[in-house]
């Protein structure tokens, strides 16, 4: 069974890492959901602008800077994911503390690298 992944900071722009990771996740048969600043579609999957409650999310992978993460703190905690990945440029000690308090594991890593090296 596929690990459900939520990409926050998704973009239709092909030069964005969030776009690349959605393609890679879909290629490797992961179930993917995406939230972005603008509605769109990547790899046949809709990008929403709403904080939809998705059930049984395994991984939340972040592609938004720490200032923009603040509005997502409660939302991500409410999803109770098995882990949150902070991709390069998204590192956020304030959010690390909130996740620790809620017993949600996190890692500072590159999702694309994890996928490429079978560590995802």
Short mmCIF file of N, CA, C and O in Angstrom, two decimals:
data_model
loop_
_atom_site.label_atom_id
_atom_site.label_comp_id
_atom_site.label_asym_id
_atom_site.label_seq_id
_atom_site.Cartn_x
_atom_site.Cartn_y
_atom_site.Cartn_z
N UNK A 1 0.84 -1.19 0.00
CA UNK A 1 0.00 0.00 0.00
C UNK A 1 0.88 1.24 0.00
O UNK A 1 1.90 1.30 0.64
N UNK A 2 0.43 2.24 -0.71
CA UNK A 2 1.17 3.48 -0.88
C UNK A 2 1.08 4.37 0.35
O UNK A 2 0.04 4.45 1.00
N UNK A 3 2.17 5.04 0.66
CA UNK A 3 2.17 6.03 1.73
C UNK A 3 1.59 7.32 1.18
O UNK A 3 2.10 7.86 0.20
N UNK A 4 0.54 7.83 1.80
CA UNK A 4 -0.08 9.07 1.35
C UNK A 4 0.83 10.25 1.70
O UNK A 4 1.29 10.36 2.85
N UNK A 5 1.06 11.11 0.71
CA UNK A 5 1.95 12.25 0.90
C UNK A 5 1.21 13.53 0.56
O UNK A 5 0.54 13.61 -0.47
N UNK A 6 1.36 14.54 1.41
CA UNK A 6 0.81 15.86 1.16
C UNK A 6 1.96 16.81 0.89
O UNK A 6 2.86 16.97 1.72
N UNK A 7 1.94 17.43 -0.29
CA UNK A 7 2.95 18.42 -0.68
C UNK A 7 2.36 19.80 -0.42
O UNK A 7 1.33 20.16 -1.01
N UNK A 8 2.99 20.56 0.46
CA UNK A 8 2.53 21.92 0.74
C UNK A 8 3.52 22.88 0.11
O UNK A 8 4.72 22.84 0.39
N UNK A 9 2.99 23.73 -0.78
CA UNK A 9 3.83 24.64 -1.55
C UNK A 9 3.91 24.17 -2.99
O UNK A 9 4.84 24.51 -3.72
N UNK A 10 2.91 23.40 -3.42
CA UNK A 10 2.89 22.83 -4.77
C UNK A 10 2.74 23.93 -5.82
O UNK A 10 2.10 24.96 -5.58
N UNK A 11 3.34 23.69 -6.98
CA UNK A 11 3.31 24.66 -8.07
C UNK A 11 3.24 23.95 -9.41
O UNK A 11 3.83 22.88 -9.59
N UNK A 12 2.54 24.57 -10.36
CA UNK A 12 2.50 24.06 -11.72
C UNK A 12 3.79 24.36 -12.48
O UNK A 12 4.05 23.77 -13.52
N UNK A 13 4.59 25.28 -11.96
CA UNK A 13 5.84 25.66 -12.63
C UNK A 13 6.80 24.48 -12.63
O UNK A 13 7.20 23.99 -11.57
N UNK A 14 7.20 24.07 -13.81
CA UNK A 14 8.04 22.88 -13.94
C UNK A 14 9.45 23.07 -13.35
O UNK A 14 10.13 22.08 -13.11
N UNK A 15 9.86 24.30 -13.13
CA UNK A 15 11.18 24.56 -12.56
C UNK A 15 11.18 24.45 -11.03
O UNK A 15 12.25 24.49 -10.42
N UNK A 16 10.03 24.30 -10.42
CA UNK A 16 9.94 24.23 -8.96
C UNK A 16 10.16 22.80 -8.46
O UNK A 16 9.68 21.84 -9.04
N UNK A 17 10.88 22.71 -7.35
CA UNK A 17 11.14 21.39 -6.77
C UNK A 17 9.85 20.70 -6.35
O UNK A 17 9.74 19.47 -6.44
N UNK A 18 8.87 21.46 -5.89
CA UNK A 18 7.60 20.84 -5.50
C UNK A 18 6.95 20.15 -6.69
O UNK A 18 6.35 19.08 -6.56
N UNK A 19 7.08 20.73 -7.87
CA UNK A 19 6.53 20.14 -9.09
C UNK A 19 7.28 18.84 -9.41
O UNK A 19 6.65 17.81 -9.69
N UNK A 20 8.59 18.89 -9.33
CA UNK A 20 9.40 17.71 -9.61
C UNK A 20 9.08 16.57 -8.64
O UNK A 20 8.98 15.41 -9.04
N UNK A 21 8.90 16.91 -7.37
CA UNK A 21 8.65 15.86 -6.38
C UNK A 21 7.28 15.23 -6.59
O UNK A 21 7.11 14.01 -6.42
N UNK A 22 6.30 16.01 -7.02
CA UNK A 22 4.98 15.44 -7.30
C UNK A 22 5.10 14.41 -8.43
O UNK A 22 4.56 13.31 -8.33
N UNK A 23 5.82 14.78 -9.49
CA UNK A 23 6.02 13.84 -10.60
C UNK A 23 6.71 12.56 -10.12
O UNK A 23 6.29 11.45 -10.47
N UNK A 24 7.76 12.71 -9.32
CA UNK A 24 8.51 11.53 -8.83
C UNK A 24 7.64 10.65 -7.92
O UNK A 24 7.68 9.42 -8.02
N UNK A 25 6.87 11.29 -7.04
CA UNK A 25 6.00 10.52 -6.16
C UNK A 25 4.96 9.74 -6.97
O UNK A 25 4.72 8.56 -6.71
N UNK A 26 4.37 10.40 -7.95
CA UNK A 26 3.37 9.73 -8.80
C UNK A 26 4.02 8.60 -9.59
O UNK A 26 3.44 7.52 -9.71
N UNK A 27 5.23 8.82 -10.12
CA UNK A 27 5.94 7.77 -10.88
C UNK A 27 6.19 6.55 -10.01
O UNK A 27 6.20 5.42 -10.50
N UNK A 28 6.44 6.79 -8.72
CA UNK A 28 6.72 5.68 -7.81
C UNK A 28 5.45 5.17 -7.11
O UNK A 28 5.53 4.46 -6.12
N UNK A 29 4.30 5.58 -7.65
CA UNK A 29 2.99 5.07 -7.21
C UNK A 29 2.58 5.47 -5.79
O UNK A 29 1.86 4.73 -5.12
N UNK A 30 3.03 6.62 -5.34
CA UNK A 30 2.56 7.15 -4.07
C UNK A 30 1.25 7.89 -4.30
O UNK A 30 1.05 8.48 -5.35
N UNK A 31 0.38 7.86 -3.31
CA UNK A 31 -0.85 8.65 -3.36
C UNK A 31 -0.47 10.06 -2.91
O UNK A 31 0.07 10.23 -1.81
N UNK A 32 -0.74 11.05 -3.75
CA UNK A 32 -0.26 12.41 -3.50
C UNK A 32 -1.42 13.39 -3.47
O UNK A 32 -2.34 13.31 -4.28
N UNK A 33 -1.33 14.32 -2.54
CA UNK A 33 -2.24 15.46 -2.45
C UNK A 33 -1.37 16.70 -2.45
O UNK A 33 -0.20 16.65 -2.03
N UNK A 34 -1.92 17.83 -2.92
CA UNK A 34 -1.10 19.04 -3.03
C UNK A 34 -1.89 20.29 -2.68
O UNK A 34 -3.04 20.45 -3.08
N UNK A 35 -1.21 21.17 -1.94
CA UNK A 35 -1.75 22.48 -1.61
C UNK A 35 -0.76 23.51 -2.13
O UNK A 35 0.45 23.39 -1.92
N UNK A 36 -1.28 24.54 -2.79
CA UNK A 36 -0.43 25.60 -3.31
C UNK A 36 -1.09 26.95 -3.16
O UNK A 36 -2.23 27.07 -2.68
N UNK A 37 -0.38 27.97 -3.59
CA UNK A 37 -0.94 29.33 -3.55
C UNK A 37 -2.00 29.53 -4.63
O UNK A 37 -2.90 30.34 -4.49
N UNK A 38 -1.86 28.76 -5.72
CA UNK A 38 -2.79 28.85 -6.84
C UNK A 38 -3.30 27.45 -7.17
O UNK A 38 -2.56 26.49 -7.09
N UNK A 39 -4.56 27.39 -7.57
CA UNK A 39 -5.10 26.11 -8.03
C UNK A 39 -4.41 25.74 -9.33
O UNK A 39 -3.98 26.61 -10.09
N UNK A 40 -4.29 24.46 -9.57
CA UNK A 40 -3.65 24.00 -10.80
C UNK A 40 -3.69 22.50 -10.89
O UNK A 40 -4.45 21.83 -10.18
N UNK A 41 -2.82 21.96 -11.74
CA UNK A 41 -2.76 20.53 -11.96
C UNK A 41 -1.33 20.14 -12.30
O UNK A 41 -0.69 20.77 -13.12
N UNK A 42 -0.86 19.10 -11.64
CA UNK A 42 0.47 18.56 -11.89
C UNK A 42 0.34 17.05 -12.01
O UNK A 42 -0.22 16.41 -11.12
N UNK A 43 0.80 16.51 -13.10
CA UNK A 43 0.82 15.06 -13.29
C UNK A 43 -0.58 14.44 -13.10
O UNK A 43 -0.72 13.39 -12.50
N UNK A 44 -1.60 15.17 -13.60
CA UNK A 44 -2.96 14.67 -13.50
C UNK A 44 -3.59 14.83 -12.13
O UNK A 44 -4.68 14.34 -11.88
N UNK A 45 -2.93 15.54 -11.24
CA UNK A 45 -3.42 15.73 -9.88
C UNK A 45 -3.72 17.21 -9.63
O UNK A 45 -2.93 18.07 -9.97
N UNK A 46 -4.87 17.48 -9.03
CA UNK A 46 -5.26 18.86 -8.75
C UNK A 46 -4.49 19.42 -7.57
O UNK A 46 -4.25 18.74 -6.58
N UNK A 47 -4.13 20.68 -7.71
CA UNK A 47 -3.55 21.45 -6.60
C UNK A 47 -4.70 22.28 -6.04
O UNK A 47 -5.37 22.99 -6.78
N UNK A 48 -4.91 22.19 -4.74
CA UNK A 48 -5.94 22.98 -4.09
C UNK A 48 -5.29 24.13 -3.32
O UNK A 48 -4.09 24.09 -3.05
N UNK A 49 -6.08 25.13 -3.00
CA UNK A 49 -5.59 26.22 -2.16
C UNK A 49 -6.16 26.11 -0.75
O UNK A 49 -5.84 26.90 0.11
N UNK A 50 -7.01 25.09 -0.55
CA UNK A 50 -7.67 24.90 0.74
C UNK A 50 -6.94 23.89 1.61
O UNK A 50 -6.35 22.94 1.11
N UNK A 51 -7.05 24.09 2.92
CA UNK A 51 -6.49 23.15 3.87
C UNK A 51 -7.52 22.04 4.10
O UNK A 51 -8.28 22.07 5.06
N UNK A 52 -7.55 21.10 3.20
CA UNK A 52 -8.48 19.98 3.26
C UNK A 52 -7.98 18.96 4.27
O UNK A 52 -6.78 18.69 4.35
N UNK A 53 -8.90 18.38 5.04
CA UNK A 53 -8.49 17.35 5.99
C UNK A 53 -8.38 16.03 5.24
O UNK A 53 -9.38 15.44 4.85
N UNK A 54 -7.16 15.60 5.02
CA UNK A 54 -6.90 14.32 4.37
C UNK A 54 -6.65 13.28 5.46
O UNK A 54 -5.90 13.53 6.40
N UNK A 55 -7.26 12.14 5.30
CA UNK A 55 -7.14 11.08 6.30
C UNK A 55 -5.92 10.22 6.03
O UNK A 55 -5.57 9.96 4.88
N UNK A 56 -5.26 9.76 7.08
CA UNK A 56 -4.15 8.82 7.02
C UNK A 56 -2.96 9.32 6.20
O UNK A 56 -2.37 8.57 5.42
N UNK A 57 -2.60 10.58 6.39
CA UNK A 57 -1.41 11.13 5.72
C UNK A 57 -0.18 10.56 6.40
O UNK A 57 -0.03 10.64 7.62
N UNK A 58 0.70 9.96 5.62
CA UNK A 58 1.95 9.44 6.15
C UNK A 58 2.98 10.56 6.26
O UNK A 58 3.62 10.73 7.29
N UNK A 59 3.14 11.33 5.16
CA UNK A 59 4.20 12.33 5.10
C UNK A 59 3.66 13.67 4.61
O UNK A 59 2.92 13.72 3.62
N UNK A 60 4.05 14.73 5.29
CA UNK A 60 3.84 16.09 4.80
C UNK A 60 5.22 16.59 4.40
O UNK A 60 6.15 16.55 5.21
N UNK A 61 5.37 17.02 3.15
CA UNK A 61 6.65 17.55 2.70
C UNK A 61 6.46 19.03 2.36
O UNK A 61 5.54 19.40 1.62
N UNK A 62 7.30 19.86 2.97
CA UNK A 62 7.13 21.31 2.88
C UNK A 62 8.02 21.97 1.83
O UNK A 62 9.21 21.70 1.76
N UNK A 63 7.39 22.87 1.07
CA UNK A 63 8.09 23.69 0.08
C UNK A 63 7.69 25.15 0.24
O UNK A 63 7.56 25.88 -0.73
N UNK A 64 7.47 25.58 1.49
CA UNK A 64 7.15 26.98 1.77
C UNK A 64 8.09 27.46 2.87
O UNK A 64 8.50 26.69 3.74
N UNK A 65 8.41 28.75 2.84
CA UNK A 65 9.38 29.28 3.80
C UNK A 65 8.77 29.33 5.21
O UNK A 65 7.56 29.25 5.37
N UNK A 66 9.62 29.44 6.23
CA UNK A 66 9.15 29.41 7.61
C UNK A 66 8.07 30.44 7.93
O UNK A 66 7.14 30.13 8.69
N UNK A 67 8.14 31.63 7.39
CA UNK A 67 7.11 32.63 7.68
C UNK A 67 5.74 32.18 7.17
O UNK A 67 4.73 32.37 7.84
N UNK A 68 5.71 31.59 6.01
CA UNK A 68 4.44 31.13 5.43
C UNK A 68 3.95 29.83 6.08
O UNK A 68 2.78 29.47 5.92
N UNK A 69 4.82 29.14 6.79
CA UNK A 69 4.42 27.90 7.46
C UNK A 69 3.50 28.15 8.64
O UNK A 69 2.67 27.30 8.97
N UNK A 70 3.61 29.32 9.27
CA UNK A 70 2.85 29.60 10.50
C UNK A 70 1.37 29.32 10.35
O UNK A 70 0.75 28.74 11.23
N UNK A 71 0.78 29.70 9.23
CA UNK A 71 -0.66 29.49 9.04
C UNK A 71 -1.01 28.00 8.89
O UNK A 71 -2.18 27.63 8.98
N UNK A 72 -0.01 27.16 8.69
CA UNK A 72 -0.24 25.73 8.52
C UNK A 72 0.05 24.90 9.77
O UNK A 72 -0.21 23.70 9.79
N UNK A 73 0.59 25.51 10.82
CA UNK A 73 0.97 24.76 12.02
C UNK A 73 -0.17 23.88 12.53
O UNK A 73 -0.03 22.67 12.66
N UNK A 74 -1.30 24.51 12.86
CA UNK A 74 -2.42 23.76 13.44
C UNK A 74 -2.97 22.73 12.46
O UNK A 74 -3.34 21.62 12.85
N UNK A 75 -3.02 23.11 11.19
CA UNK A 75 -3.53 22.21 10.16
C UNK A 75 -2.68 20.94 10.08
O UNK A 75 -3.20 19.82 10.12
N UNK A 76 -1.37 21.10 9.99
CA UNK A 76 -0.47 19.95 9.87
C UNK A 76 -0.55 19.08 11.12
O UNK A 76 -0.64 17.86 11.04
N UNK A 77 -0.56 19.70 12.28
CA UNK A 77 -0.67 18.94 13.52
C UNK A 77 -1.99 18.16 13.54
O UNK A 77 -2.02 17.00 13.95
N UNK A 78 -3.07 18.77 13.06
CA UNK A 78 -4.38 18.10 13.06
C UNK A 78 -4.40 16.86 12.16
O UNK A 78 -5.18 15.94 12.38
N UNK A 79 -3.55 16.85 11.14
CA UNK A 79 -3.48 15.69 10.23
C UNK A 79 -2.80 14.49 10.89
O UNK A 79 -2.96 13.36 10.42
N UNK A 80 -2.03 14.75 11.94
CA UNK A 80 -1.29 13.70 12.64
C UNK A 80 -0.48 12.82 11.67
O UNK A 80 -0.60 11.58 11.67
N UNK A 81 0.36 13.46 10.86
CA UNK A 81 1.16 12.67 9.92
C UNK A 81 2.21 11.85 10.67
O UNK A 81 2.56 12.16 11.81
N UNK A 82 2.73 10.83 10.00
CA UNK A 82 3.80 10.03 10.58
C UNK A 82 5.13 10.77 10.56
O UNK A 82 6.04 10.42 11.31
N UNK A 83 5.23 11.76 9.66
CA UNK A 83 6.44 12.59 9.63
C UNK A 83 6.19 13.84 8.79
O UNK A 83 5.31 13.87 7.95
N UNK A 84 7.04 14.84 9.06
CA UNK A 84 7.06 16.07 8.27
C UNK A 84 8.48 16.22 7.75
O UNK A 84 9.44 16.08 8.52
N UNK A 85 8.60 16.49 6.46
CA UNK A 85 9.92 16.71 5.87
C UNK A 85 10.10 18.19 5.58
O UNK A 85 9.28 18.81 4.89
N UNK A 86 11.18 18.76 6.12
CA UNK A 86 11.56 20.13 5.85
C UNK A 86 12.62 20.10 4.76
O UNK A 86 13.76 19.71 5.02
N UNK A 87 12.23 20.47 3.55
CA UNK A 87 13.16 20.50 2.42
C UNK A 87 14.08 21.70 2.56
O UNK A 87 13.81 22.62 3.33
N UNK A 88 15.20 21.73 1.82
CA UNK A 88 16.13 22.86 1.91
C UNK A 88 15.41 24.20 1.73
O UNK A 88 14.60 24.37 0.82
N UNK A 89 15.68 25.10 2.67
CA UNK A 89 15.07 26.43 2.64
C UNK A 89 13.80 26.53 3.48
O UNK A 89 13.26 27.62 3.65
N UNK A 90 13.35 25.40 4.02
CA UNK A 90 12.12 25.41 4.83
C UNK A 90 12.40 25.15 6.31
O UNK A 90 11.46 25.05 7.10
N UNK A 91 13.65 25.05 6.68
CA UNK A 91 14.02 24.74 8.06
C UNK A 91 13.34 25.74 9.01
O UNK A 91 13.32 26.94 8.74
N UNK A 92 12.80 25.21 10.15
CA UNK A 92 12.02 26.06 11.03
C UNK A 92 12.03 25.53 12.46
O UNK A 92 11.15 24.75 12.85
N UNK A 93 12.99 25.97 13.28
CA UNK A 93 13.09 25.49 14.67
C UNK A 93 11.81 25.73 15.48
O UNK A 93 11.47 24.92 16.35
N UNK A 94 11.09 26.81 15.22
CA UNK A 94 9.84 27.08 15.94
C UNK A 94 8.83 25.96 15.68
O UNK A 94 8.18 25.46 16.59
N UNK A 95 8.72 25.54 14.42
CA UNK A 95 7.79 24.48 14.07
C UNK A 95 8.29 23.12 14.56
O UNK A 95 7.49 22.27 14.97
N UNK A 96 9.60 22.92 14.58
CA UNK A 96 10.16 21.66 15.11
C UNK A 96 9.63 21.45 16.54
O UNK A 96 9.23 20.35 16.91
N UNK A 97 9.68 22.51 17.33
CA UNK A 97 9.27 22.43 18.74
C UNK A 97 7.79 22.04 18.84
O UNK A 97 7.42 21.19 19.65
N UNK A 98 6.94 22.65 18.01
CA UNK A 98 5.51 22.33 18.01
C UNK A 98 5.29 20.87 17.63
O UNK A 98 4.49 20.16 18.26
N UNK A 99 6.02 20.41 16.62
CA UNK A 99 5.89 19.00 16.21
C UNK A 99 6.34 18.07 17.32
O UNK A 99 5.68 17.06 17.61
N UNK A 100 7.46 18.40 17.96
CA UNK A 100 7.95 17.57 19.07
C UNK A 100 6.92 17.50 20.19
O UNK A 100 6.68 16.43 20.76
N UNK A 101 6.31 18.65 20.53
CA UNK A 101 5.30 18.69 21.59
C UNK A 101 4.10 17.80 21.25
O UNK A 101 3.42 17.31 22.14
N UNK A 102 3.84 17.64 19.96
CA UNK A 102 2.72 16.82 19.51
C UNK A 102 3.14 15.42 19.08
O UNK A 102 2.35 14.69 18.47
N UNK A 103 4.40 15.08 19.39
CA UNK A 103 4.95 13.75 19.10
C UNK A 103 4.84 13.37 17.61
O UNK A 103 4.54 12.23 17.26
N UNK A 104 5.11 14.37 16.76
CA UNK A 104 5.12 14.14 15.31
C UNK A 104 6.58 14.21 14.85
O UNK A 104 7.22 15.25 14.97
N UNK A 105 7.11 13.09 14.37
CA UNK A 105 8.50 13.09 13.89
C UNK A 105 8.68 14.01 12.68
O UNK A 105 7.76 14.20 11.89
N UNK A 106 9.89 14.54 12.57
CA UNK A 106 10.22 15.38 11.41
C UNK A 106 11.65 15.13 11.03
O UNK A 106 12.44 14.61 11.82
N UNK A 107 11.98 15.49 9.81
CA UNK A 107 13.37 15.42 9.37
C UNK A 107 13.66 16.58 8.43
O UNK A 107 12.78 17.04 7.72
N UNK A 108 14.89 17.01 8.49
CA UNK A 108 15.37 18.04 7.58
C UNK A 108 16.09 17.27 6.48
O UNK A 108 17.14 16.68 6.70
N UNK A 109 15.47 17.24 5.31
CA UNK A 109 15.99 16.40 4.22
C UNK A 109 15.43 16.90 2.90
O UNK A 109 14.54 17.75 2.87
N UNK A 110 15.93 16.35 1.83
CA UNK A 110 15.43 16.67 0.49
C UNK A 110 14.59 15.48 0.02
O UNK A 110 15.11 14.37 -0.13
N UNK A 111 13.31 15.72 -0.18
CA UNK A 111 12.42 14.64 -0.60
C UNK A 111 12.89 14.01 -1.91
O UNK A 111 12.84 12.78 -2.05
N UNK A 112 13.37 14.82 -2.85
CA UNK A 112 13.85 14.26 -4.12
C UNK A 112 15.02 13.31 -3.89
O UNK A 112 15.09 12.25 -4.51
N UNK A 113 15.92 13.67 -2.99
CA UNK A 113 17.06 12.81 -2.69
C UNK A 113 16.59 11.52 -2.01
O UNK A 113 17.06 10.43 -2.33
N UNK A 114 15.66 11.64 -1.08
CA UNK A 114 15.13 10.45 -0.40
C UNK A 114 14.50 9.50 -1.41
O UNK A 114 14.69 8.28 -1.34
N UNK A 115 13.76 10.04 -2.37
CA UNK A 115 13.14 9.20 -3.39
C UNK A 115 14.18 8.56 -4.29
O UNK A 115 14.09 7.38 -4.62
N UNK A 116 15.19 9.34 -4.68
CA UNK A 116 16.22 8.85 -5.61
C UNK A 116 17.09 7.76 -4.99
O UNK A 116 17.65 6.92 -5.71
N UNK A 117 17.21 7.78 -3.67
CA UNK A 117 18.08 6.82 -2.99
C UNK A 117 17.30 5.74 -2.24
O UNK A 117 17.85 5.06 -1.37
N UNK A 118 16.03 5.61 -2.56
CA UNK A 118 15.15 4.61 -1.94
C UNK A 118 15.11 4.70 -0.43
O UNK A 118 15.02 3.68 0.26
N UNK A 119 15.18 5.91 0.11
CA UNK A 119 15.10 6.12 1.56
C UNK A 119 13.79 6.76 1.96
O UNK A 119 13.59 7.12 3.12
N UNK A 120 12.89 6.94 1.01
CA UNK A 120 11.63 7.61 1.28
C UNK A 120 10.71 6.69 2.06
O UNK A 120 10.07 7.03 2.97
#
